[in-house]
Amino acid sequence: MLGGQRAGPRERPTVTERAPLAIIAGVRVLSFTQFLLGPAGVQFLADLGADVIKIEPPGGKLWERNWSGSDLYLNGVSAFFLSAHRNQRSLTLDLKHPKGQAIARRLIEGADVLVQNFRPGVMERLGLDYDKATAINPRLIYVSASGYGQSLASISGRAGQPPTPVGTAVVDQHGAALLALGVLAGLLERGRTGRGLHIEVSMLRAALDLQLEIVTYALNGARMEKSPTSLASMFHPGPYGVYETRDGYIVLSMSPLPALQRALDLPELAPYAAVPYNFAAREKIARVLEPVIRKRTTAEWLELLEPQGVWAAPVWSHAEAFADPGFQVADAVEEITHPVAGPVRLLRFPLEFSTGRAAVRRPPPMAGEHVDEILGEIGYAGDEIRRLRDQGVV
C-alpha cells in the first residue's frame, strides 16, 4: 500500500535538450553481484553513465534469472531480474575455471570499480579478493557488500501482536543507494590521491541507517513500546498514524492537536490539545479518534481536513497511485522493449538533472549476450573466444 498525497500537479523542471546522463561515462564497473542489493547498486551507476559488466555463471544459472516475486515472468524472463539490470552488459564466466579467473584478472586491469556480494571467503578462494585485485590494479575501487542483514520487522506491528513484515526489500534498496554513494565518493577520493580503496556496505548498517531517528532515541534512553492502536510508530506523538475510514484508510500526520480539534469539532480532544504535540497521551488520542474516523469515507475526511491545514493523505493501492495525476506528472516510469520479454515498464532513475536524464540505453541483458564484445575489448581473438565457449568457460 502507498500513502498518497493529494497535492496539485507541479511543473517539472524544463531544459532545452535532455541528453542521456553521462555523468560517470567512461567508468567501467565489474559487477560480481546477485540478489538485489548489489545489482540495484550498480544499476544506479549504470544509469549515471557507467559501463557496467554483469559477470554471471554460464548456463543461465544466475539466481535472479530463476526467481521472481509474484512468480512474474514476461515471456520467460524474470521480472525481478528486469527490475535491477538495465544499462548493463552480460558476460557469462565460469569463475571456478582457471581460464575464467584469468579473464577476470584481465578485466580487473582496465576496470575502475569492482562490486561483489559473495559470501565471505568466496572471492579469496577465486583469487579475486581486495589484496589480489588491487595488486593487479592499484587504482581499483573495490566494494564488498555483506548480507549480515536485519529487517525492520521488530519495530513494526502493534503491541501484543507479531512483528509485521515491511512488505518490500527496503534494506536492500537503501543498501544499494549507499553502495552507489560510496562508489561516487571513492571516485572523488581516487581523483585526489591517485589510488583506489576498499568500501564495505552491510545490510545491518543500512537497516540501522534507515532508522536514524528511532535508533538515536533508543540509544539515548527513550522508552520504545509498541502501541495497540492506530499509531504509526513507537516515538511519534498522537495522532500520527494510519486510521480506518468507512471505505479504506487515511494517514494523519503530525498536525498540531488544536488544529485537529477545530477541524473535527471534537470536545473529547480538548483535554489533550493544550500542547501542540502530545506524547504522553498519544494512546488516548488515538482511541478517541479511531471510532470517529470510521464514520466517514476517506474522500470525505480529506475534503474536511485539508482546508483546515491538517496533514492527511489517503492510503492507496499501487493501482490507485498509478492512476493519480500526480503520478503521471512525476514521470517515474519508462516503457522499454526487451528482445524476449517484450514491452516492460520500469522505474526511472529517481533523480532529475537539468543537463540530462537517465534513460534506458540498454535493456536488461540476456545471459552472455555480450561475451564476444567484452572479450574482444580486452584482446581475445575470435578463435580464442570460440575455444573458451567450447570449453564452457564462457
CSV table of C-alpha atoms in Angstrom, one decimal:
chain,number,residue,atom,x,y,z
A,1,MET,CA,0.0,0.0,0.0
A,2,LEU,CA,1.1,3.5,-0.7
A,3,GLY,CA,0.5,6.7,1.2
A,4,GLY,CA,-0.9,9.1,-1.3
A,5,GLN,CA,-0.5,12.9,-1.1
A,6,ARG,CA,-3.3,15.0,-2.6
A,7,ALA,CA,-1.2,17.8,-3.8
A,8,GLY,CA,-1.8,19.6,-7.1
A,9,PRO,CA,0.4,18.7,-10.1
A,10,ARG,CA,3.7,20.6,-10.0
A,11,GLU,CA,5.6,21.8,-13.0
A,12,ARG,CA,8.6,19.6,-13.9
A,13,PRO,CA,12.0,21.4,-14.5
A,14,THR,CA,12.4,22.0,-18.2
A,15,VAL,CA,15.6,22.0,-20.2
A,16,THR,CA,16.1,22.8,-23.9
A,17,GLU,CA,17.7,19.4,-24.6
A,18,ARG,CA,17.7,16.4,-22.3
A,19,ALA,CA,20.6,14.2,-23.3
A,20,PRO,CA,21.1,10.7,-21.7
A,21,LEU,CA,23.0,11.1,-18.5
A,22,ALA,CA,26.8,10.6,-18.9
A,23,ILE,CA,28.0,11.9,-15.6
A,24,ILE,CA,30.4,9.0,-15.0
A,25,ALA,CA,30.7,7.9,-18.6
A,26,GLY,CA,34.0,6.1,-19.1
A,27,VAL,CA,33.9,4.5,-15.7
A,28,ARG,CA,34.0,0.7,-16.0
A,29,VAL,CA,32.3,-1.3,-13.3
A,30,LEU,CA,32.7,-5.1,-12.9
A,31,SER,CA,29.6,-6.5,-11.2
A,32,PHE,CA,30.1,-9.8,-9.3
A,33,THR,CA,26.7,-9.4,-7.7
A,34,GLN,CA,23.5,-11.3,-7.1
A,35,PHE,CA,20.1,-10.9,-5.4
A,36,LEU,CA,19.0,-7.2,-5.0
A,37,LEU,CA,21.4,-5.0,-3.1
A,38,GLY,CA,24.4,-5.4,-5.4
A,39,PRO,CA,22.5,-5.4,-8.8
A,40,ALA,CA,20.4,-2.4,-7.8
A,41,GLY,CA,23.5,-0.5,-6.5
A,42,VAL,CA,25.4,-1.0,-9.8
A,43,GLN,CA,22.2,-0.1,-11.7
A,44,PHE,CA,22.4,3.4,-10.2
A,45,LEU,CA,25.9,3.7,-11.5
A,46,ALA,CA,24.8,2.4,-15.0
A,47,ASP,CA,22.0,5.0,-15.1
A,48,LEU,CA,24.6,7.7,-14.4
A,49,GLY,CA,26.6,6.5,-17.5
A,50,ALA,CA,29.0,3.9,-16.2
A,51,ASP,CA,29.8,0.8,-18.3
A,52,VAL,CA,28.6,-2.0,-16.1
A,53,ILE,CA,29.6,-5.5,-16.9
A,54,LYS,CA,27.5,-8.2,-15.2
A,55,ILE,CA,29.6,-11.3,-14.6
A,56,GLU,CA,27.4,-14.3,-14.1
A,57,PRO,CA,27.7,-18.1,-14.3
A,58,PRO,CA,27.2,-19.8,-17.7
A,59,GLY,CA,24.0,-21.7,-18.5
A,60,GLY,CA,21.5,-19.2,-17.2
A,61,LYS,CA,22.2,-20.3,-13.6
A,62,LEU,CA,22.1,-16.8,-12.1
A,63,TRP,CA,19.7,-16.8,-9.1
A,64,GLU,CA,17.8,-13.7,-10.0
A,65,ARG,CA,17.1,-15.0,-13.5
A,66,ASN,CA,15.3,-18.0,-12.0
A,67,TRP,CA,13.2,-16.3,-9.3
A,68,SER,CA,10.6,-13.5,-9.4
A,69,GLY,CA,8.3,-12.0,-6.9
A,70,SER,CA,4.6,-12.9,-7.5
A,71,ASP,CA,6.1,-15.6,-9.8
A,72,LEU,CA,6.0,-13.0,-12.6
A,73,TYR,CA,7.9,-13.9,-15.7
A,74,LEU,CA,7.4,-11.9,-19.0
A,75,ASN,CA,7.8,-14.4,-21.8
A,76,GLY,CA,10.0,-16.5,-19.5
A,77,VAL,CA,12.1,-13.5,-18.3
A,78,SER,CA,12.1,-12.9,-14.6
A,79,ALA,CA,10.6,-9.5,-13.6
A,80,PHE,CA,12.9,-9.5,-10.6
A,81,PHE,CA,15.9,-9.6,-12.9
A,82,LEU,CA,14.4,-6.9,-15.2
A,83,SER,CA,14.0,-4.6,-12.2
A,84,ALA,CA,17.7,-4.2,-11.5
A,85,HIS,CA,19.7,-4.9,-14.6
A,86,ARG,CA,19.1,-2.1,-17.1
A,87,ASN,CA,22.0,-0.4,-18.9
A,88,GLN,CA,24.3,-3.3,-18.2
A,89,ARG,CA,26.2,-5.8,-20.3
A,90,SER,CA,26.4,-9.6,-19.5
A,91,LEU,CA,29.5,-11.7,-19.6
A,92,THR,CA,28.9,-15.4,-18.6
A,93,LEU,CA,32.1,-16.7,-17.0
A,94,ASP,CA,33.0,-19.8,-15.0
A,95,LEU,CA,35.0,-18.3,-12.2
A,96,LYS,CA,35.9,-21.8,-10.9
A,97,HIS,CA,37.9,-22.5,-14.1
A,98,PRO,CA,41.5,-21.2,-14.2
A,99,LYS,CA,40.8,-19.6,-17.6
A,100,GLY,CA,37.7,-17.9,-16.2
A,101,GLN,CA,39.8,-16.5,-13.4
A,102,ALA,CA,42.4,-15.3,-15.9
A,103,ILE,CA,39.7,-13.5,-17.8
A,104,ALA,CA,38.5,-11.8,-14.6
A,105,ARG,CA,42.0,-10.7,-13.8
A,106,ARG,CA,42.4,-9.2,-17.3
A,107,LEU,CA,39.1,-7.3,-16.8
A,108,ILE,CA,40.4,-6.0,-13.5
A,109,GLU,CA,43.4,-4.5,-15.2
A,110,GLY,CA,41.2,-2.0,-17.0
A,111,ALA,CA,38.4,-1.6,-14.5
A,112,ASP,CA,37.6,1.4,-12.3
A,113,VAL,CA,35.3,-0.3,-9.9
A,114,LEU,CA,34.6,-3.9,-8.7
A,115,VAL,CA,31.5,-4.7,-6.7
A,116,GLN,CA,30.9,-8.1,-5.2
A,117,ASN,CA,28.5,-9.5,-2.6
A,118,PHE,CA,29.5,-13.2,-2.4
A,119,ARG,CA,29.6,-14.9,0.9
A,120,PRO,CA,32.8,-14.1,2.9
A,121,GLY,CA,35.8,-16.1,1.6
A,122,VAL,CA,34.5,-16.7,-1.9
A,123,MET,CA,36.5,-14.0,-3.7
A,124,GLU,CA,39.6,-15.1,-1.8
A,125,ARG,CA,39.2,-18.7,-3.0
A,126,LEU,CA,38.8,-17.4,-6.5
A,127,GLY,CA,41.9,-15.3,-6.2
A,128,LEU,CA,39.9,-12.1,-6.7
A,129,ASP,CA,39.9,-10.6,-3.2
A,130,TYR,CA,40.8,-7.0,-2.5
A,131,ASP,CA,44.5,-7.5,-2.0
A,132,LYS,CA,45.0,-9.6,-5.1
A,133,ALA,CA,42.7,-7.3,-7.2
A,134,THR,CA,44.5,-4.1,-6.2
A,135,ALA,CA,47.9,-5.7,-6.8
A,136,ILE,CA,46.7,-6.0,-10.4
A,137,ASN,CA,45.2,-2.5,-10.4
A,138,PRO,CA,46.1,-0.1,-7.6
A,139,ARG,CA,43.5,2.4,-8.8
A,140,LEU,CA,40.7,-0.1,-8.4
A,141,ILE,CA,37.7,0.9,-6.2
A,142,TYR,CA,36.7,-2.4,-4.6
A,143,VAL,CA,33.3,-2.7,-3.0
A,144,SER,CA,32.2,-5.6,-0.7
A,145,ALA,CA,28.6,-5.8,0.2
A,146,SER,CA,27.8,-8.2,3.0
A,147,GLY,CA,24.4,-9.7,3.8
A,148,TYR,CA,24.6,-9.6,7.6
A,149,GLY,CA,21.2,-8.0,7.5
A,150,GLN,CA,18.4,-7.2,9.9
A,151,SER,CA,14.9,-6.4,8.8
A,152,LEU,CA,12.8,-3.6,10.2
A,153,ALA,CA,10.1,-6.0,11.3
A,154,SER,CA,10.9,-5.8,15.0
A,155,ILE,CA,9.7,-2.2,15.2
A,156,SER,CA,6.5,-2.7,13.2
A,157,GLY,CA,3.1,-4.1,14.1
A,158,ARG,CA,1.0,-3.5,17.2
A,159,ALA,CA,1.6,-4.3,20.9
A,160,GLY,CA,0.8,-7.9,21.7
A,161,GLN,CA,0.9,-9.0,18.1
A,162,PRO,CA,3.7,-10.5,15.9
A,163,PRO,CA,6.0,-8.1,14.0
A,164,THR,CA,4.6,-7.0,10.7
A,165,PRO,CA,6.9,-7.5,7.6
A,166,VAL,CA,7.7,-4.3,5.9
A,167,GLY,CA,6.4,-5.6,2.6
A,168,THR,CA,9.3,-4.6,0.3
A,169,ALA,CA,13.1,-5.1,0.4
A,170,VAL,CA,13.7,-1.6,1.8
A,171,VAL,CA,17.0,-2.6,3.4
A,172,ASP,CA,18.4,-4.0,0.2
A,173,GLN,CA,17.3,-0.9,-1.7
A,174,HIS,CA,18.7,1.5,0.8
A,175,GLY,CA,21.9,-0.5,0.9
A,176,ALA,CA,22.0,-0.2,-2.9
A,177,ALA,CA,21.8,3.6,-2.7
A,178,LEU,CA,24.6,3.6,-0.1
A,179,LEU,CA,26.7,1.4,-2.3
A,180,ALA,CA,26.4,3.8,-5.3
A,181,LEU,CA,27.0,6.8,-3.0
A,182,GLY,CA,30.2,5.0,-1.7
A,183,VAL,CA,31.4,4.4,-5.3
A,184,LEU,CA,30.9,8.1,-6.3
A,185,ALA,CA,32.8,9.2,-3.1
A,186,GLY,CA,35.5,6.6,-4.0
A,187,LEU,CA,35.9,8.1,-7.5
A,188,LEU,CA,36.4,11.5,-6.0
A,189,GLU,CA,38.9,10.2,-3.5
A,190,ARG,CA,40.8,8.4,-6.2
A,191,GLY,CA,40.9,11.6,-8.2
A,192,ARG,CA,42.5,13.3,-5.3
A,193,THR,CA,45.0,10.6,-4.3
A,194,GLY,CA,45.5,8.6,-7.4
A,195,ARG,CA,44.8,5.3,-5.6
A,196,GLY,CA,41.8,3.1,-5.2
A,197,LEU,CA,40.3,2.0,-1.9
A,198,HIS,CA,38.1,-0.7,-0.3
A,199,ILE,CA,34.5,0.2,0.5
A,200,GLU,CA,32.3,-2.1,2.7
A,201,VAL,CA,28.5,-2.0,2.6
A,202,SER,CA,26.4,-4.1,5.0
A,203,MET,CA,22.7,-4.7,5.2
A,204,LEU,CA,22.9,-4.3,9.0
A,205,ARG,CA,24.4,-0.8,8.7
A,206,ALA,CA,21.8,0.0,6.0
A,207,ALA,CA,19.0,-1.2,8.3
A,208,LEU,CA,20.3,1.0,11.1
A,209,ASP,CA,20.7,4.0,8.9
A,210,LEU,CA,17.1,3.7,7.8
A,211,GLN,CA,16.2,4.0,11.5
A,212,LEU,CA,18.4,7.0,12.1
A,213,GLU,CA,15.8,8.8,14.1
A,214,ILE,CA,14.5,6.0,16.2
A,215,VAL,CA,17.9,4.4,16.9
A,216,THR,CA,19.1,7.8,18.2
A,217,TYR,CA,16.2,7.9,20.6
A,218,ALA,CA,16.7,4.3,21.7
A,219,LEU,CA,20.5,4.7,22.2
A,220,ASN,CA,19.9,7.7,24.4
A,221,GLY,CA,17.3,6.3,26.8
A,222,ALA,CA,13.9,6.7,25.2
A,223,ARG,CA,11.2,4.2,26.0
A,224,MET,CA,10.3,2.2,22.9
A,225,GLU,CA,7.0,0.4,23.3
A,226,LYS,CA,4.6,-0.7,20.6
A,227,SER,CA,1.1,0.7,20.5
A,228,PRO,CA,-2.1,-1.4,20.4
A,229,THR,CA,-3.8,1.5,18.5
A,230,SER,CA,-3.5,3.0,15.0
A,231,LEU,CA,-0.4,5.0,15.9
A,232,ALA,CA,2.3,4.7,13.2
A,233,SER,CA,5.4,4.3,15.4
A,234,MET,CA,6.8,3.9,18.8
A,235,PHE,CA,8.0,7.5,19.1
A,236,HIS,CA,5.6,9.9,17.3
A,237,PRO,CA,3.0,11.9,19.3
A,238,GLY,CA,-0.7,11.4,18.8
A,239,PRO,CA,-2.4,11.3,16.4
A,240,TYR,CA,0.3,10.4,13.9
A,241,GLY,CA,-0.8,7.0,12.4
A,242,VAL,CA,-3.0,5.1,9.9
A,243,TYR,CA,-6.7,5.1,10.7
A,244,GLU,CA,-9.5,3.0,9.2
A,245,THR,CA,-12.2,5.0,7.4
A,246,ARG,CA,-15.6,3.8,6.2
A,247,ASP,CA,-14.1,2.7,2.9
A,248,GLY,CA,-10.4,2.4,3.4
A,249,TYR,CA,-7.6,4.1,5.4
A,250,ILE,CA,-6.2,7.5,5.9
A,251,VAL,CA,-2.9,8.7,7.3
A,252,LEU,CA,-3.0,11.5,9.9
A,253,SER,CA,0.5,13.1,10.2
A,254,MET,CA,1.9,15.3,12.9
A,255,SER,CA,-0.7,18.1,12.7
A,256,PRO,CA,-0.9,20.3,15.8
A,257,LEU,CA,-3.7,19.0,18.0
A,258,PRO,CA,-5.5,22.3,18.3
A,259,ALA,CA,-6.0,22.4,14.5
A,260,LEU,CA,-7.3,18.8,14.5
A,261,GLN,CA,-9.7,19.6,17.3
A,262,ARG,CA,-11.1,22.6,15.4
A,263,ALA,CA,-11.4,20.6,12.2
A,264,LEU,CA,-13.3,17.7,13.9
A,265,ASP,CA,-15.2,19.8,16.4
A,266,LEU,CA,-14.4,17.0,18.9
A,267,PRO,CA,-14.7,18.0,22.6
A,268,GLU,CA,-13.1,14.8,23.6
A,269,LEU,CA,-9.8,16.0,22.2
A,270,ALA,CA,-9.8,19.2,24.3
A,271,PRO,CA,-8.0,17.8,27.3
A,272,TYR,CA,-5.1,16.8,25.2
A,273,ALA,CA,-4.9,19.9,22.9
A,274,ALA,CA,-3.2,22.2,25.4
A,275,VAL,CA,0.1,21.3,23.8
A,276,PRO,CA,0.5,21.1,20.0
A,277,TYR,CA,2.3,17.7,20.1
A,278,ASN,CA,1.2,15.4,22.9
A,279,PHE,CA,3.4,12.4,23.5
A,280,ALA,CA,2.2,11.5,27.0
A,281,ALA,CA,-1.4,11.0,25.9
A,282,ARG,CA,-0.8,9.6,22.5
A,283,GLU,CA,-2.6,6.3,23.1
A,284,LYS,CA,-5.7,8.1,24.5
A,285,ILE,CA,-5.7,10.4,21.5
A,286,ALA,CA,-5.7,7.5,19.1
A,287,ARG,CA,-8.5,5.8,21.0
A,288,VAL,CA,-10.6,8.9,20.8
A,289,LEU,CA,-10.1,9.2,17.0
A,290,GLU,CA,-10.4,5.6,15.9
A,291,PRO,CA,-14.2,5.3,16.2
A,292,VAL,CA,-14.7,8.8,14.8
A,293,ILE,CA,-12.6,8.3,11.7
A,294,ARG,CA,-14.5,5.1,10.8
A,295,LYS,CA,-17.7,7.1,10.4
A,296,ARG,CA,-16.8,8.8,7.1
A,297,THR,CA,-15.1,7.8,3.8
A,298,THR,CA,-11.6,8.7,3.0
A,299,ALA,CA,-12.6,11.3,0.5
A,300,GLU,CA,-15.0,13.0,3.0
A,301,TRP,CA,-12.2,13.2,5.5
A,302,LEU,CA,-9.8,14.7,3.0
A,303,GLU,CA,-12.4,17.3,2.0
A,304,LEU,CA,-12.9,18.3,5.6
A,305,LEU,CA,-9.3,18.2,6.9
A,306,GLU,CA,-7.2,19.7,4.1
A,307,PRO,CA,-8.8,23.2,4.2
A,308,GLN,CA,-8.1,23.2,8.0
A,309,GLY,CA,-4.4,22.7,7.5
A,310,VAL,CA,-4.5,19.1,8.9
A,311,TRP,CA,-1.9,16.9,7.3
A,312,ALA,CA,-3.7,13.9,5.9
A,313,ALA,CA,-3.4,11.6,3.0
A,314,PRO,CA,-5.2,8.5,1.6
A,315,VAL,CA,-3.6,5.1,1.7
A,316,TRP,CA,-3.6,3.9,-1.9
A,317,SER,CA,-3.0,0.6,-3.6
A,318,HIS,CA,-0.4,0.7,-6.3
A,319,ALA,CA,-3.1,0.8,-9.0
A,320,GLU,CA,-4.7,3.9,-7.3
A,321,ALA,CA,-1.3,5.6,-7.1
A,322,PHE,CA,-0.5,4.9,-10.8
A,323,ALA,CA,-3.9,6.4,-11.8
A,324,ASP,CA,-3.4,9.6,-9.9
A,325,PRO,CA,-2.5,12.8,-11.9
A,326,GLY,CA,0.4,13.5,-9.6
A,327,PHE,CA,2.0,10.1,-10.5
A,328,GLN,CA,1.7,11.0,-14.2
A,329,VAL,CA,3.4,14.3,-13.6
A,330,ALA,CA,6.2,12.6,-11.7
A,331,ASP,CA,7.1,10.7,-14.9
A,332,ALA,CA,8.7,8.0,-12.8
A,333,VAL,CA,8.1,5.1,-15.3
A,334,GLU,CA,9.7,4.3,-18.6
A,335,GLU,CA,8.4,1.7,-21.0
A,336,ILE,CA,11.1,-0.2,-23.0
A,337,THR,CA,11.0,-3.1,-25.4
A,338,HIS,CA,13.0,-6.1,-24.3
A,339,PRO,CA,14.0,-8.6,-27.1
A,340,VAL,CA,12.4,-11.5,-25.3
A,341,ALA,CA,10.2,-10.1,-22.6
A,342,GLY,CA,8.6,-7.6,-24.9
A,343,PRO,CA,7.2,-4.4,-23.6
A,344,VAL,CA,8.3,-3.8,-20.0
A,345,ARG,CA,7.6,-0.9,-17.7
A,346,LEU,CA,10.5,0.1,-15.4
A,347,LEU,CA,11.0,2.7,-12.8
A,348,ARG,CA,13.3,5.5,-13.9
A,349,PHE,CA,16.4,6.6,-12.0
A,350,PRO,CA,14.9,8.6,-9.2
A,351,LEU,CA,16.9,11.9,-9.6
A,352,GLU,CA,16.4,14.7,-12.1
A,353,PHE,CA,19.3,16.7,-13.6
A,354,SER,CA,18.9,19.9,-15.6
A,355,THR,CA,21.5,18.8,-18.0
A,356,GLY,CA,20.0,15.4,-18.9
A,357,ARG,CA,18.0,12.5,-17.7
A,358,ALA,CA,18.7,8.8,-17.0
A,359,ALA,CA,17.4,6.7,-19.8
A,360,VAL,CA,17.4,3.0,-20.7
A,361,ARG,CA,20.3,2.9,-23.1
A,362,ARG,CA,20.3,-0.9,-22.9
A,363,PRO,CA,17.5,-3.3,-21.9
A,364,PRO,CA,18.4,-5.8,-19.2
A,365,PRO,CA,20.7,-8.3,-21.0
A,366,MET,CA,20.2,-11.9,-21.8
A,367,ALA,CA,22.8,-14.2,-20.2
A,368,GLY,CA,26.1,-13.9,-22.0
A,369,GLU,CA,24.7,-11.5,-24.6
A,370,HIS,CA,27.9,-9.5,-24.7
A,371,VAL,CA,30.6,-12.2,-24.4
A,372,ASP,CA,32.2,-11.6,-27.8
A,373,GLU,CA,32.0,-7.9,-27.4
A,374,ILE,CA,33.6,-7.7,-24.0
A,375,LEU,CA,36.3,-10.3,-24.6
A,376,GLY,CA,37.2,-8.6,-27.8
A,377,GLU,CA,37.7,-5.3,-25.9
A,378,ILE,CA,40.3,-7.0,-23.7
A,379,GLY,CA,42.2,-8.6,-26.5
A,380,TYR,CA,40.7,-12.0,-27.1
A,381,ALA,CA,40.5,-13.0,-30.8
A,382,GLY,CA,37.5,-14.7,-32.3
A,383,ASP,CA,39.1,-18.2,-32.4
A,384,GLU,CA,40.1,-17.9,-28.7
A,385,ILE,CA,36.6,-16.9,-27.7
A,386,ARG,CA,35.2,-19.9,-29.7
A,387,ARG,CA,37.5,-22.3,-27.8
A,388,LEU,CA,36.6,-20.7,-24.4
A,389,ARG,CA,32.9,-21.2,-25.3
A,390,ASP,CA,33.5,-24.9,-26.4
A,391,GLN,CA,35.3,-25.5,-23.0
A,392,GLY,CA,32.4,-24.0,-21.0
A,393,VAL,CA,34.5,-21.1,-19.7
A,394,VAL,CA,32.1,-18.5,-21.2
